[in-house]
CSV table of C-alpha atoms and ligand atoms in Angstrom, one decimal:
chain,number,residue,atom,x,y,z
A,46,MET,CA,-19.7,-10.3,-18.3
A,47,LYS,CA,-16.8,-10.6,-15.8
A,48,ARG,CA,-17.6,-9.3,-12.3
A,49,ALA,CA,-15.2,-8.2,-9.6
A,50,CYS,CA,-15.6,-6.1,-6.4
A,51,VAL,CA,-14.0,-4.7,-3.3
A,52,ILE,CA,-15.2,-6.0,0.1
A,53,GLY,CA,-14.7,-4.2,3.4
A,54,TRP,CA,-16.5,-3.0,6.5
A,55,PRO,CA,-17.3,-0.2,6.1
A,56,ILE,CA,-16.8,0.1,2.3
A,57,GLU,CA,-18.5,3.3,1.1
A,58,HIS,CA,-15.2,5.4,1.1
A,59,SER,CA,-13.3,2.9,-1.1
A,60,ARG,CA,-11.8,4.5,-4.2
A,61,SER,CA,-11.1,1.2,-5.9
A,62,PRO,CA,-14.3,1.4,-8.0
A,63,ILE,CA,-13.1,4.7,-9.6
A,64,ILE,CA,-9.8,3.0,-10.6
A,65,HIS,CA,-11.2,-0.2,-12.0
A,66,GLY,CA,-14.3,1.5,-13.5
A,67,TYR,CA,-11.9,3.8,-15.4
A,68,TRP,CA,-9.9,0.9,-16.8
A,69,LEU,CA,-13.0,-1.1,-17.7
A,70,GLU,CA,-14.2,1.9,-19.8
A,71,ARG,CA,-10.8,2.7,-21.2
A,72,TYR,CA,-10.2,-0.9,-22.4
A,73,LYS,CA,-13.8,-1.4,-23.5
A,74,ILE,CA,-14.1,-4.6,-21.3
A,75,ASP,CA,-17.5,-6.2,-20.7
A,76,GLY,CA,-17.1,-6.3,-16.9
A,77,SER,CA,-18.1,-4.7,-13.7
A,78,TYR,CA,-16.5,-3.7,-10.4
A,79,GLY,CA,-18.6,-2.9,-7.4
A,80,LYS,CA,-18.4,-2.3,-3.7
A,81,VAL,CA,-19.8,-4.9,-1.3
A,82,ALA,CA,-20.2,-4.2,2.4
A,83,VAL,CA,-19.2,-7.5,4.2
A,84,THR,CA,-19.0,-7.8,8.0
A,85,PRO,CA,-16.0,-9.6,9.5
A,86,ASP,CA,-18.4,-12.5,10.5
A,87,ALA,CA,-19.6,-12.9,6.9
A,88,ALA,CA,-16.2,-12.5,5.1
A,89,ALA,CA,-15.1,-16.2,5.1
A,90,GLY,CA,-18.5,-17.2,3.7
A,91,PHE,CA,-18.5,-14.5,1.1
A,92,LEU,CA,-15.1,-15.6,-0.1
A,93,ALA,CA,-16.0,-19.3,-0.1
A,94,SER,CA,-18.9,-18.6,-2.5
A,95,LEU,CA,-17.1,-15.9,-4.5
A,96,ALA,CA,-16.9,-18.0,-7.7
A,97,SER,CA,-20.3,-19.6,-7.4
A,98,ASN,CA,-21.7,-16.1,-7.0
A,99,GLY,CA,-20.3,-15.2,-10.4
A,100,TYR,CA,-17.2,-13.2,-9.4
A,101,VAL,CA,-13.7,-13.6,-11.0
A,102,GLY,CA,-12.2,-12.1,-7.9
A,103,CYS,CA,-12.1,-9.2,-5.5
A,104,ASN,CA,-10.1,-6.7,-3.5
A,105,VAL,CA,-10.2,-6.9,0.2
A,106,THR,CA,-9.8,-3.9,2.5
A,107,VAL,CA,-9.9,-3.1,6.2
A,108,PRO,CA,-10.7,-5.0,8.4
A,109,LEU,CA,-10.9,-8.2,6.3
A,110,LYS,CA,-7.4,-8.7,5.0
A,111,GLU,CA,-6.3,-11.2,7.6
A,112,ILE,CA,-9.6,-13.1,7.2
A,113,ALA,CA,-9.0,-13.2,3.5
A,114,TYR,CA,-5.4,-14.5,4.2
A,115,ARG,CA,-6.9,-17.4,6.1
A,116,SER,CA,-9.7,-18.1,3.6
A,117,VAL,CA,-7.7,-18.5,0.3
A,118,ALA,CA,-6.4,-21.9,-0.8
A,119,GLU,CA,-3.1,-20.5,-2.1
A,120,ARG,CA,-1.0,-17.5,-1.0
A,121,GLN,CA,1.5,-15.6,-3.2
A,122,PRO,CA,4.9,-14.8,-1.6
A,123,SER,CA,3.8,-11.2,-0.9
A,124,ALA,CA,0.7,-12.3,1.0
A,125,ARG,CA,2.8,-14.8,3.1
A,126,ALA,CA,5.3,-12.1,4.0
A,127,VAL,CA,2.7,-9.6,5.1
A,128,GLY,CA,0.2,-12.1,6.6
A,129,ALA,CA,-2.7,-10.3,4.8
A,130,VAL,CA,-4.4,-10.5,1.4
A,131,ASN,CA,-5.8,-7.6,-0.5
A,132,THR,CA,-6.4,-9.2,-3.9
A,133,VAL,CA,-8.1,-12.5,-4.6
A,134,TRP,CA,-8.7,-14.3,-7.9
A,135,VAL,CA,-10.1,-17.7,-8.9
A,136,GLU,CA,-7.7,-20.1,-10.5
A,137,ASP,CA,-8.7,-23.7,-11.4
A,138,GLY,CA,-11.7,-23.3,-9.1
A,139,ARG,CA,-9.5,-22.3,-6.1
A,140,LEU,CA,-9.0,-19.0,-4.5
A,141,VAL,CA,-5.5,-17.4,-4.8
A,142,GLY,CA,-4.6,-14.5,-2.6
A,143,ALA,CA,-1.9,-11.8,-3.1
A,144,ASN,CA,-0.8,-8.6,-1.3
A,145,THR,CA,-0.2,-6.1,-4.0
A,146,ASP,CA,0.7,-3.2,-1.6
A,147,THR,CA,4.4,-4.3,-2.0
A,148,TYR,CA,4.2,-4.1,-5.8
A,149,GLY,CA,2.2,-0.8,-5.6
A,150,PHE,CA,4.6,0.9,-3.3
A,151,MET,CA,7.8,-0.2,-4.9
A,152,THR,CA,6.6,0.5,-8.5
A,153,HIS,CA,5.5,4.0,-7.6
A,154,LEU,CA,8.7,4.8,-5.7
A,155,THR,CA,10.9,3.5,-8.5
A,156,LEU,CA,9.0,5.4,-11.2
A,157,SER,CA,8.9,8.6,-9.2
A,158,ALA,CA,12.5,8.6,-7.8
A,159,PRO,CA,14.5,6.0,-9.6
A,160,ALA,CA,17.8,7.1,-8.0
A,161,TRP,CA,16.8,5.8,-4.6
A,162,SER,CA,18.2,2.3,-5.5
A,163,LYS,CA,21.5,3.5,-6.8
A,164,VAL,CA,22.9,4.1,-3.4
A,165,ASP,CA,23.9,1.6,-0.7
A,166,ARG,CA,22.3,3.4,2.3
A,167,PRO,CA,19.7,2.3,4.8
A,168,VAL,CA,16.0,2.6,4.4
A,169,VAL,CA,13.8,3.8,7.3
A,170,ILE,CA,10.2,2.6,7.8
A,171,ILE,CA,8.1,4.4,10.4
A,172,GLY,CA,5.4,2.2,11.7
A,173,ALA,CA,5.1,-1.6,12.1
A,174,GLY,CA,1.6,-2.5,10.9
A,175,GLY,CA,0.5,-4.4,7.8
A,176,ALA,CA,1.5,-1.7,5.4
A,177,ALA,CA,5.0,-1.5,7.0
A,178,ARG,CA,5.4,-5.2,6.5
A,179,ALA,CA,4.4,-5.0,2.8
A,180,ILE,CA,7.0,-2.3,2.3
A,181,VAL,CA,9.8,-3.9,4.4
A,182,PHE,CA,9.3,-7.0,2.2
A,183,GLY,CA,9.6,-4.9,-1.0
A,184,PHE,CA,12.9,-3.3,0.1
A,185,LEU,CA,14.3,-6.7,1.1
A,186,GLU,CA,13.3,-8.2,-2.3
A,187,ALA,CA,15.0,-5.1,-3.9
A,188,GLY,CA,18.2,-6.1,-2.1
A,189,VAL,CA,18.5,-3.3,0.5
A,190,GLY,CA,21.1,-4.2,3.0
A,191,GLU,CA,19.7,-2.4,6.1
A,192,ILE,CA,16.2,-1.5,7.0
A,193,ARG,CA,15.4,0.5,10.2
A,194,VAL,CA,11.9,0.1,11.6
A,195,VAL,CA,10.9,2.8,14.0
A,196,ASN,CA,7.6,2.3,15.9
A,197,ARG,CA,5.7,4.0,18.7
A,198,THR,CA,5.3,0.5,20.3
A,199,LEU,CA,8.8,-1.0,20.2
A,200,ALA,CA,7.6,-4.5,20.8
A,201,ARG,CA,5.6,-4.5,17.6
A,202,ALA,CA,8.7,-3.4,15.6
A,203,GLU,CA,10.7,-6.2,17.3
A,204,ARG,CA,8.1,-8.7,16.2
A,205,LEU,CA,8.4,-7.5,12.7
A,206,VAL,CA,12.2,-7.7,12.8
A,207,ALA,CA,11.9,-11.3,14.2
A,208,ASP,CA,9.8,-12.3,11.1
A,209,PHE,CA,12.1,-10.6,8.5
A,210,GLY,CA,15.6,-11.4,9.6
A,211,THR,CA,19.0,-9.9,10.1
A,212,ARG,CA,18.8,-7.1,7.6
A,213,VAL,CA,16.0,-5.4,9.6
A,214,HIS,CA,16.5,-3.6,12.9
A,215,ALA,CA,14.0,-2.1,15.4
A,216,TYR,CA,14.3,1.4,16.7
A,217,ASP,CA,12.5,3.0,19.6
A,218,TRP,CA,10.3,6.0,18.9
A,219,SER,CA,12.7,8.3,20.7
A,220,GLU,CA,15.4,7.2,18.3
A,221,ILE,CA,13.7,8.5,15.2
A,222,GLY,CA,16.3,11.3,14.7
A,223,LYS,CA,19.1,8.9,14.9
A,224,ALA,CA,17.5,6.3,12.6
A,225,ILE,CA,17.0,8.8,9.7
A,226,VAL,CA,20.7,9.8,9.6
A,227,GLY,CA,22.2,8.6,6.3
A,228,ALA,CA,18.9,7.1,5.0
A,229,ALA,CA,18.3,6.6,1.2
A,230,VAL,CA,14.5,6.5,1.8
A,231,VAL,CA,12.3,7.4,4.7
A,232,VAL,CA,8.7,6.1,4.5
A,233,ASN,CA,5.8,6.9,6.9
A,234,THR,CA,3.4,4.0,7.1
A,235,THR,CA,1.5,5.3,10.1
A,236,THR,CA,-1.8,7.2,9.9
A,237,VAL,CA,-0.6,10.3,11.7
A,238,GLY,CA,-0.3,12.1,8.3
A,239,MET,CA,-4.1,12.2,8.1
A,240,LYS,CA,-4.0,14.8,10.8
A,241,ASP,CA,-2.9,18.4,10.1
A,242,ASP,CA,0.0,18.2,12.5
A,243,GLY,CA,1.2,14.8,11.3
A,244,THR,CA,4.8,15.9,10.7
A,245,LEU,CA,6.2,13.5,13.3
A,246,GLY,CA,8.4,16.3,14.4
A,247,ILE,CA,11.3,15.2,12.2
A,248,ASP,CA,14.3,17.6,11.6
A,249,TRP,CA,14.8,17.0,7.9
A,250,HIS,CA,18.0,18.9,7.9
A,251,ALA,CA,19.5,15.8,9.7
A,252,VAL,CA,19.0,13.6,6.6
A,253,HIS,CA,21.2,13.1,3.6
A,254,PRO,CA,20.2,15.7,0.9
A,255,ALA,CA,19.5,12.9,-1.6
A,256,CYS,CA,17.1,11.2,0.7
A,257,VAL,CA,13.7,10.3,-0.8
A,258,VAL,CA,10.7,10.8,1.6
A,259,SER,CA,7.4,9.0,1.1
A,260,ASP,CA,4.1,8.7,2.9
A,261,ILE,CA,1.5,6.1,2.2
A,262,VAL,CA,-1.3,8.4,3.3
A,263,TYR,CA,-3.0,10.1,0.3
A,264,VAL,CA,-5.7,12.2,2.1
A,265,PRO,CA,-4.5,14.9,2.1
A,266,LEU,CA,-2.4,14.4,-1.0
A,267,GLU,CA,0.5,16.2,0.6
A,268,THR,CA,0.7,15.3,4.3
A,269,GLY,CA,2.5,17.5,6.8
A,270,PHE,CA,5.3,14.8,6.7
A,271,LEU,CA,5.8,15.3,3.0
A,272,ARG,CA,5.3,19.1,3.1
A,273,THR,CA,8.0,19.6,5.6
A,274,ALA,CA,10.4,17.3,3.7
A,275,ARG,CA,9.7,19.1,0.5
A,276,GLN,CA,10.3,22.5,2.2
A,277,ALA,CA,13.6,21.2,3.4
A,278,GLY,CA,14.6,20.6,-0.3
A,279,LEU,CA,14.0,16.8,-0.4
A,280,SER,CA,12.4,14.7,-3.1
A,281,THR,CA,9.0,13.4,-2.0
A,282,VAL,CA,6.8,10.6,-3.2
A,283,ASP,CA,3.1,10.6,-2.3
A,284,GLY,CA,0.7,7.8,-1.3
A,285,LEU,CA,-1.7,8.1,-4.2
A,286,GLY,CA,0.6,6.4,-6.6
A,287,MET,CA,0.8,3.3,-4.4
A,288,LEU,CA,-3.0,3.1,-4.4
A,289,LEU,CA,-3.1,3.3,-8.2
A,290,HIS,CA,-0.3,0.8,-8.8
A,291,GLN,CA,-1.5,-1.7,-6.3
A,292,ALA,CA,-4.7,-2.1,-8.4
A,293,VAL,CA,-2.8,-3.2,-11.5
A,294,PRO,CA,-2.1,-6.9,-10.8
A,295,GLY,CA,-5.7,-7.6,-9.7
A,296,PHE,CA,-7.2,-6.0,-12.8
A,297,GLU,CA,-4.9,-8.0,-15.0
A,298,LYS,CA,-5.8,-11.3,-13.3
A,299,TRP,CA,-9.6,-10.6,-13.5
A,300,PHE,CA,-9.9,-9.0,-16.9
A,301,GLY,CA,-6.9,-10.1,-18.8
A,302,VAL,CA,-5.4,-6.7,-19.7
A,303,ARG,CA,-2.5,-5.1,-17.9
A,304,PRO,CA,-3.8,-1.6,-17.3
A,305,GLU,CA,-1.8,1.7,-17.4
A,306,VAL,CA,-1.7,4.1,-14.5
A,307,SER,CA,-2.2,7.2,-16.6
A,308,ALA,CA,-2.1,10.9,-15.7
A,309,GLU,CA,-5.8,11.1,-16.6
A,310,LEU,CA,-6.6,8.3,-14.1
A,311,ARG,CA,-4.6,10.1,-11.4
A,312,SER,CA,-6.4,13.3,-12.1
A,313,ARG,CA,-9.8,11.6,-11.5
A,314,LEU,CA,-8.6,10.4,-8.1
A,315,VAL,CA,-7.2,13.8,-7.2
A,316,ALA,CA,-10.5,15.4,-8.1
A,317,ASP,CA,-12.3,12.8,-5.9
A,318,ILE,CA,-10.0,13.4,-3.0
A,319,GLU,CA,-10.2,17.2,-3.3
A,320,GLY,CA,-14.0,16.8,-3.5
A,321,ARG,CA,-14.5,14.8,-0.4
A,322,GLN,CA,-11.3,14.9,1.7
A,323,CYS,CA,-11.7,11.5,3.4
B,1264,ATR,P1,-1.8,-0.8,8.7
B,1264,ATR,O1,-2.1,-2.3,8.7
B,1264,ATR,O2,-2.6,0.0,7.8
B,1264,ATR,O3,-0.4,-0.5,8.6
B,1264,ATR,P2,-2.1,-0.7,11.6
B,1264,ATR,O4,-1.8,-2.2,11.7
B,1264,ATR,O5,-3.2,-0.2,12.4
B,1264,ATR,O6,-2.3,-0.2,10.1
B,1264,ATR,O7,-0.7,0.0,12.0
B,1264,ATR,C1,-0.8,1.4,12.2
B,1264,ATR,C2,0.7,1.9,12.5
B,1264,ATR,O8,0.6,3.3,12.8
B,1264,ATR,C3,1.3,1.3,13.7
B,1264,ATR,O9,2.7,1.2,13.5
B,1264,ATR,C4,1.0,2.3,14.8
B,1264,ATR,O10,1.9,2.3,15.9
B,1264,ATR,P3,1.6,1.2,17.2
B,1264,ATR,O11,2.1,-0.1,16.7
B,1264,ATR,O12,2.4,1.8,18.3
B,1264,ATR,O13,0.1,1.3,17.4
B,1264,ATR,C5,1.1,3.6,14.1
B,1264,ATR,N1,0.4,4.7,14.7
B,1264,ATR,C6,-0.9,4.9,14.7
B,1264,ATR,N2,-1.2,6.1,15.3
B,1264,ATR,C7,0.0,6.6,15.7
B,1264,ATR,C8,0.4,7.8,16.4
B,1264,ATR,N3,-0.5,8.7,16.8
B,1264,ATR,N4,1.7,8.0,16.6
B,1264,ATR,C9,2.6,7.1,16.2
B,1264,ATR,N5,2.3,6.0,15.5
B,1264,ATR,C10,1.0,5.7,15.3
Protein backbone atom coordinates (compact mmCIF):
# COMPACT_ATOMS: atom_id res chain seq x y z
CA MET A 1 0.00 0.00 0.00
CA LYS A 2 1.34 3.45 -0.96
CA ARG A 3 1.14 6.00 1.82
CA ALA A 4 1.18 9.80 1.59
CA CYS A 5 0.13 12.55 3.97
CA VAL A 6 -0.05 16.28 4.63
CA ILE A 7 2.08 17.81 7.35
CA GLY A 8 1.57 21.16 9.06
CA TRP A 9 1.19 22.82 12.46
CA PRO A 10 -1.69 22.90 13.18
CA ILE A 11 -3.08 20.43 10.63
CA GLU A 12 -6.65 19.55 11.69
CA HIS A 13 -8.27 22.07 9.28
CA SER A 14 -6.52 20.74 6.16
CA ARG A 15 -8.88 19.71 3.36
CA SER A 16 -6.20 17.82 1.42
CA PRO A 17 -7.33 14.42 2.86
CA ILE A 18 -10.80 14.97 1.36
CA ILE A 19 -9.29 15.57 -2.08
CA HIS A 20 -6.78 12.72 -2.09
CA GLY A 21 -9.15 10.34 -0.29
CA TYR A 22 -11.75 10.98 -3.01
CA TRP A 23 -9.25 10.18 -5.77
CA LEU A 24 -7.91 7.05 -4.04
CA GLU A 25 -11.47 5.75 -3.90
CA ARG A 26 -12.38 6.92 -7.41
CA TYR A 27 -9.35 5.22 -9.02
CA LYS A 28 -9.48 2.17 -6.70
CA ILE A 29 -5.89 2.65 -5.61
CA ASP A 30 -4.44 0.67 -2.72
CA GLY A 31 -3.15 3.74 -0.90
CA SER A 32 -3.73 6.09 1.99
CA TYR A 33 -3.44 9.82 2.64
CA GLY A 34 -3.47 11.08 6.22
CA LYS A 35 -2.88 14.22 8.27
CA VAL A 36 0.19 14.42 10.48
CA ALA A 37 0.74 17.26 12.94
CA VAL A 38 4.44 18.13 12.79
CA THR A 39 5.97 21.02 14.72
CA PRO A 40 8.47 23.32 12.99
CA ASP A 41 11.24 21.85 15.14
CA ALA A 42 10.40 18.31 14.06
CA ALA A 43 9.77 19.01 10.34
CA ALA A 44 13.29 18.49 8.98
CA GLY A 45 13.57 15.19 10.88
CA PHE A 46 10.15 14.03 9.69
CA LEU A 47 11.09 14.72 6.07
CA ALA A 48 14.54 13.09 6.41
CA SER A 49 12.88 9.85 7.48
CA LEU A 50 9.87 10.12 5.14
CA ALA A 51 10.89 7.21 2.90
CA SER A 52 12.15 5.01 5.73
CA ASN A 53 8.80 5.54 7.47
CA GLY A 54 7.07 4.10 4.41
CA TYR A 55 5.78 7.27 2.73
CA VAL A 56 5.95 7.87 -1.04
CA GLY A 57 5.66 11.61 -0.39
CA CYS A 58 3.69 14.34 1.31
CA ASN A 59 2.11 17.75 1.08
CA VAL A 60 3.47 20.50 3.26
CA THR A 61 1.40 23.36 4.62
CA VAL A 62 1.81 26.38 6.87
CA PRO A 63 4.23 27.02 8.57
CA LEU A 64 6.53 24.32 7.20
CA LYS A 65 6.89 25.18 3.50
CA GLU A 66 10.21 27.01 3.86
CA ILE A 67 11.64 24.25 6.07
CA ALA A 68 10.60 21.74 3.40
CA TYR A 69 12.34 23.90 0.80
CA ARG A 70 15.58 23.61 2.74
CA SER A 71 15.10 19.89 3.48
CA VAL A 72 14.71 18.46 -0.03
CA ALA A 73 17.64 17.31 -2.17
CA GLU A 74 16.22 18.65 -5.42
CA ARG A 75 13.89 21.59 -6.11
CA GLN A 76 11.62 21.98 -9.12
CA PRO A 77 11.68 25.41 -10.88
CA SER A 78 8.39 26.46 -9.24
CA ALA A 79 9.81 25.75 -5.77
CA ARG A 80 12.98 27.70 -6.55
CA ALA A 81 10.96 30.68 -7.79
CA VAL A 82 8.76 30.79 -4.70
CA GLY A 83 11.34 29.71 -2.10
CA ALA A 84 8.81 27.27 -0.62
CA VAL A 85 7.80 23.63 -1.15
CA ASN A 86 4.26 22.28 -0.76
CA THR A 87 4.68 18.88 -2.46
CA VAL A 88 7.41 16.31 -1.80
CA TRP A 89 8.05 12.92 -3.38
CA VAL A 90 10.79 10.33 -3.23
CA GLU A 91 12.76 9.73 -6.43
CA ASP A 92 15.76 7.37 -6.51
CA GLY A 93 15.91 7.53 -2.74
CA ARG A 94 16.11 11.36 -2.69
CA LEU A 95 13.48 13.93 -1.77
CA VAL A 96 12.25 16.17 -4.59
CA GLY A 97 10.23 19.31 -3.78
CA ALA A 98 7.79 21.30 -5.92
CA ASN A 99 5.48 24.22 -5.41
CA THR A 100 2.24 23.29 -7.13
CA ASP A 101 0.40 26.52 -6.26
CA THR A 102 1.62 28.01 -9.54
CA TYR A 103 0.19 25.09 -11.52
CA GLY A 104 -3.02 25.10 -9.46
CA PHE A 105 -3.72 28.79 -9.87
CA MET A 106 -2.85 29.05 -13.57
CA THR A 107 -4.76 25.87 -14.51
CA HIS A 108 -7.92 26.96 -12.73
CA LEU A 109 -7.73 30.50 -14.14
CA THR A 110 -7.25 29.28 -17.69
CA LEU A 111 -10.02 26.67 -17.46
CA SER A 112 -12.45 29.15 -15.88
CA ALA A 113 -11.69 32.27 -17.92
CA PRO A 114 -9.58 31.27 -20.94
CA ALA A 115 -9.92 34.68 -22.57
CA TRP A 116 -7.63 36.28 -19.98
CA SER A 117 -4.52 35.38 -21.98
CA LYS A 118 -5.78 36.61 -25.33
CA VAL A 119 -5.12 40.24 -24.47
CA ASP A 120 -1.84 42.04 -24.02
CA ARG A 121 -2.67 43.94 -20.83
CA PRO A 122 -1.06 44.06 -17.37
CA VAL A 123 -1.85 41.68 -14.53
CA VAL A 124 -2.26 43.00 -10.97
CA ILE A 125 -1.31 40.93 -7.92
CA ILE A 126 -2.42 42.21 -4.51
CA GLY A 127 -0.09 40.94 -1.77
CA ALA A 128 3.57 39.93 -1.78
CA GLY A 129 3.76 36.73 0.34
CA GLY A 130 4.46 33.16 -0.77
CA ALA A 131 1.20 32.79 -2.68
CA ALA A 132 1.85 36.03 -4.55
CA ARG A 133 5.28 34.75 -5.57
CA ALA A 134 3.80 31.51 -6.91
CA ILE A 135 1.28 33.44 -8.98
CA VAL A 136 3.75 36.06 -10.27
CA PHE A 137 5.94 33.16 -11.44
CA GLY A 138 2.95 31.61 -13.23
CA PHE A 139 2.12 34.79 -15.12
CA LEU A 140 5.77 35.33 -16.05
CA GLU A 141 5.96 31.77 -17.41
CA ALA A 142 2.74 32.43 -19.32
CA GLY A 143 4.48 35.36 -21.05
CA VAL A 144 2.67 38.31 -19.45
CA GLY A 145 4.56 41.51 -20.28
CA GLU A 146 3.74 43.59 -17.18
CA ILE A 147 2.87 42.49 -13.65
CA ARG A 148 1.95 45.08 -11.00
CA VAL A 149 2.41 43.99 -7.38
CA VAL A 150 0.50 46.07 -4.83
CA ASN A 151 1.27 45.41 -1.18
CA ARG A 152 0.47 47.02 2.17
CA THR A 153 4.19 46.90 2.98
CA LEU A 154 5.85 48.39 -0.09
CA ALA A 155 9.32 47.11 0.85
CA ARG A 156 8.09 43.52 0.61
CA ALA A 157 6.69 44.14 -2.89
CA GLU A 158 10.02 45.69 -3.83
CA ARG A 159 11.89 42.59 -2.63
CA LEU A 160 9.61 40.43 -4.76
CA VAL A 161 10.24 42.67 -7.78
CA ALA A 162 14.01 42.46 -7.23
CA ASP A 163 13.75 38.65 -7.38
CA PHE A 164 11.58 38.46 -10.50
CA GLY A 165 13.02 41.10 -12.84
CA THR A 166 12.00 43.91 -15.10
CA ARG A 167 8.52 42.74 -16.11
CA VAL A 168 7.36 43.09 -12.46
CA HIS A 169 6.68 46.47 -10.81
CA ALA A 170 5.91 47.40 -7.19
CA TYR A 171 3.02 49.70 -6.27
CA ASP A 172 2.27 51.32 -2.96
CA TRP A 173 -1.02 50.38 -1.21
CA SER A 174 -2.35 53.90 -1.86
CA GLU A 175 -1.88 53.31 -5.62
CA ILE A 176 -4.24 50.32 -5.86
CA GLY A 177 -6.80 52.33 -7.84
CA LYS A 178 -4.16 53.39 -10.34
CA ALA A 179 -2.65 49.88 -10.62
CA ILE A 180 -5.91 48.19 -11.65
CA VAL A 181 -6.59 50.51 -14.60
CA GLY A 182 -6.34 48.51 -17.84
CA ALA A 183 -5.69 45.19 -16.07
CA ALA A 184 -6.46 41.86 -17.76
CA VAL A 185 -6.54 40.05 -14.40
CA VAL A 186 -6.59 41.25 -10.77
CA VAL A 187 -5.73 38.65 -8.12
CA ASN A 188 -6.06 39.04 -4.36
CA THR A 189 -3.47 36.89 -2.56
CA THR A 190 -3.92 38.51 0.86
CA THR A 191 -6.01 37.00 3.61
CA VAL A 192 -8.31 40.02 3.95
CA GLY A 193 -11.07 38.18 2.05
CA MET A 194 -11.55 35.84 5.00
CA LYS A 195 -13.16 38.75 6.81
CA ASP A 196 -16.65 39.97 5.92
CA ASP A 197 -15.49 43.42 4.91
CA GLY A 198 -12.57 42.10 2.86
CA THR A 199 -13.40 44.06 -0.27
CA LEU A 200 -10.18 46.13 -0.23
CA GLY A 201 -12.35 49.11 -1.12
CA ILE A 202 -11.74 48.78 -4.85
CA ASP A 203 -13.89 50.74 -7.29
CA TRP A 204 -14.45 48.02 -9.89
CA HIS A 205 -15.94 50.51 -12.33
CA ALA A 206 -12.38 51.77 -12.89
CA VAL A 207 -11.25 48.49 -14.47
CA HIS A 208 -11.58 47.28 -18.05
CA PRO A 209 -14.96 45.51 -18.49
CA ALA A 210 -13.20 42.32 -19.65
CA CYS A 211 -11.00 42.17 -16.53
CA VAL A 212 -11.01 38.79 -14.72
CA VAL A 213 -10.99 39.03 -10.92
CA SER A 214 -9.65 36.22 -8.74
CA ASP A 215 -9.17 35.57 -5.04
CA ILE A 216 -7.12 32.72 -3.57
CA VAL A 217 -9.22 32.68 -0.39
CA TYR A 218 -11.95 29.99 -0.59
CA VAL A 219 -13.58 30.36 2.84
CA PRO A 220 -16.00 31.95 2.20
CA LEU A 221 -16.31 30.60 -1.33
CA GLU A 222 -17.28 34.04 -2.57
CA THR A 223 -15.25 36.67 -0.76
CA GLY A 224 -16.36 40.28 -0.54
CA PHE A 225 -13.63 41.02 -3.07
CA LEU A 226 -15.21 38.62 -5.60
CA ARG A 227 -18.78 39.58 -4.74
CA THR A 228 -18.25 43.27 -5.42
CA ALA A 229 -16.43 42.47 -8.67
CA ARG A 230 -19.27 40.18 -9.79
CA GLN A 231 -21.86 42.83 -8.87
CA ALA A 232 -19.94 45.26 -11.08
CA GLY A 233 -20.42 42.82 -13.99
CA LEU A 234 -16.92 41.31 -14.04
CA SER A 235 -15.93 37.64 -14.50
CA THR A 236 -14.71 36.13 -11.25
CA VAL A 237 -12.59 33.05 -10.46
CA ASP A 238 -12.72 31.61 -6.94
CA GLY A 239 -9.93 30.17 -4.80
CA LEU A 240 -11.33 26.66 -4.43
CA GLY A 241 -10.27 25.63 -7.93
CA MET A 242 -6.67 26.51 -7.11
CA LEU A 243 -6.81 24.26 -4.04
CA LEU A 244 -8.20 21.39 -6.12
CA HIS A 245 -5.82 21.73 -9.05
CA GLN A 246 -2.68 22.19 -6.92
CA ALA A 247 -3.30 18.67 -5.58
CA VAL A 248 -3.11 17.01 -9.03
CA PRO A 249 0.69 16.83 -9.57
CA GLY A 250 1.36 15.34 -6.12
CA PHE A 251 -1.28 12.64 -6.48
CA GLU A 252 0.14 11.67 -9.88
CA LYS A 253 3.71 11.46 -8.53
CA TRP A 254 2.73 9.36 -5.51
CA PHE A 255 0.05 7.08 -6.93
CA GLY A 256 0.78 6.97 -10.69
CA VAL A 257 -2.60 8.26 -11.94
CA ARG A 258 -3.27 11.79 -13.15
CA PRO A 259 -6.54 12.56 -11.34
CA GLU A 260 -9.43 14.61 -12.62
CA VAL A 261 -10.80 17.65 -10.81
CA SER A 262 -14.46 16.71 -11.26
CA ALA A 263 -17.66 18.56 -10.40
CA GLU A 264 -18.42 15.84 -7.84
CA LEU A 265 -15.09 16.42 -6.04
CA ARG A 266 -15.73 20.15 -6.02
CA SER A 267 -19.18 19.58 -4.51
CA ARG A 268 -17.64 17.55 -1.68
CA LEU A 269 -15.33 20.41 -0.84
CA VAL A 270 -18.13 22.96 -1.07
CA ALA A 271 -20.22 20.86 1.33
CA ASP A 272 -17.31 20.68 3.77
CA ILE A 273 -16.69 24.44 3.57
CA GLU A 274 -20.36 25.24 4.06
CA GLY A 275 -20.47 22.80 6.97
CA ARG A 276 -17.56 24.21 8.94
CA GLN A 277 -16.73 27.67 7.44
CA CYS A 278 -13.05 27.65 8.40
P1 LIG B 1 1.14 33.65 2.03
O1 LIG B 1 2.49 33.01 2.06
O2 LIG B 1 0.00 32.68 2.22
O3 LIG B 1 0.95 34.50 0.81
P2 LIG B 1 1.96 35.70 3.89
O4 LIG B 1 3.38 35.46 3.51
O5 LIG B 1 1.62 35.79 5.33
O6 LIG B 1 1.01 34.58 3.32
O7 LIG B 1 1.47 37.01 3.12
C1 LIG B 1 0.26 37.59 3.41
C2 LIG B 1 0.01 38.79 2.49
O8 LIG B 1 -1.24 39.36 2.89
C3 LIG B 1 1.04 39.89 2.57
O9 LIG B 1 1.14 40.51 1.31
C4 LIG B 1 0.41 40.83 3.61
O10 LIG B 1 0.85 42.17 3.51
P3 LIG B 1 2.18 42.67 4.29
O11 LIG B 1 3.35 42.22 3.47
O12 LIG B 1 2.03 44.14 4.35
O13 LIG B 1 2.12 42.01 5.65
C5 LIG B 1 -1.04 40.74 3.20
N1 LIG B 1 -1.98 41.12 4.25
C6 LIG B 1 -2.31 40.45 5.38
N2 LIG B 1 -3.24 41.10 6.08
C7 LIG B 1 -3.52 42.25 5.40
C8 LIG B 1 -4.41 43.36 5.60
N3 LIG B 1 -5.22 43.42 6.66
N4 LIG B 1 -4.43 44.33 4.66
C9 LIG B 1 -3.63 44.28 3.58
N5 LIG B 1 -2.76 43.25 3.32
C10 LIG B 1 -2.71 42.26 4.22
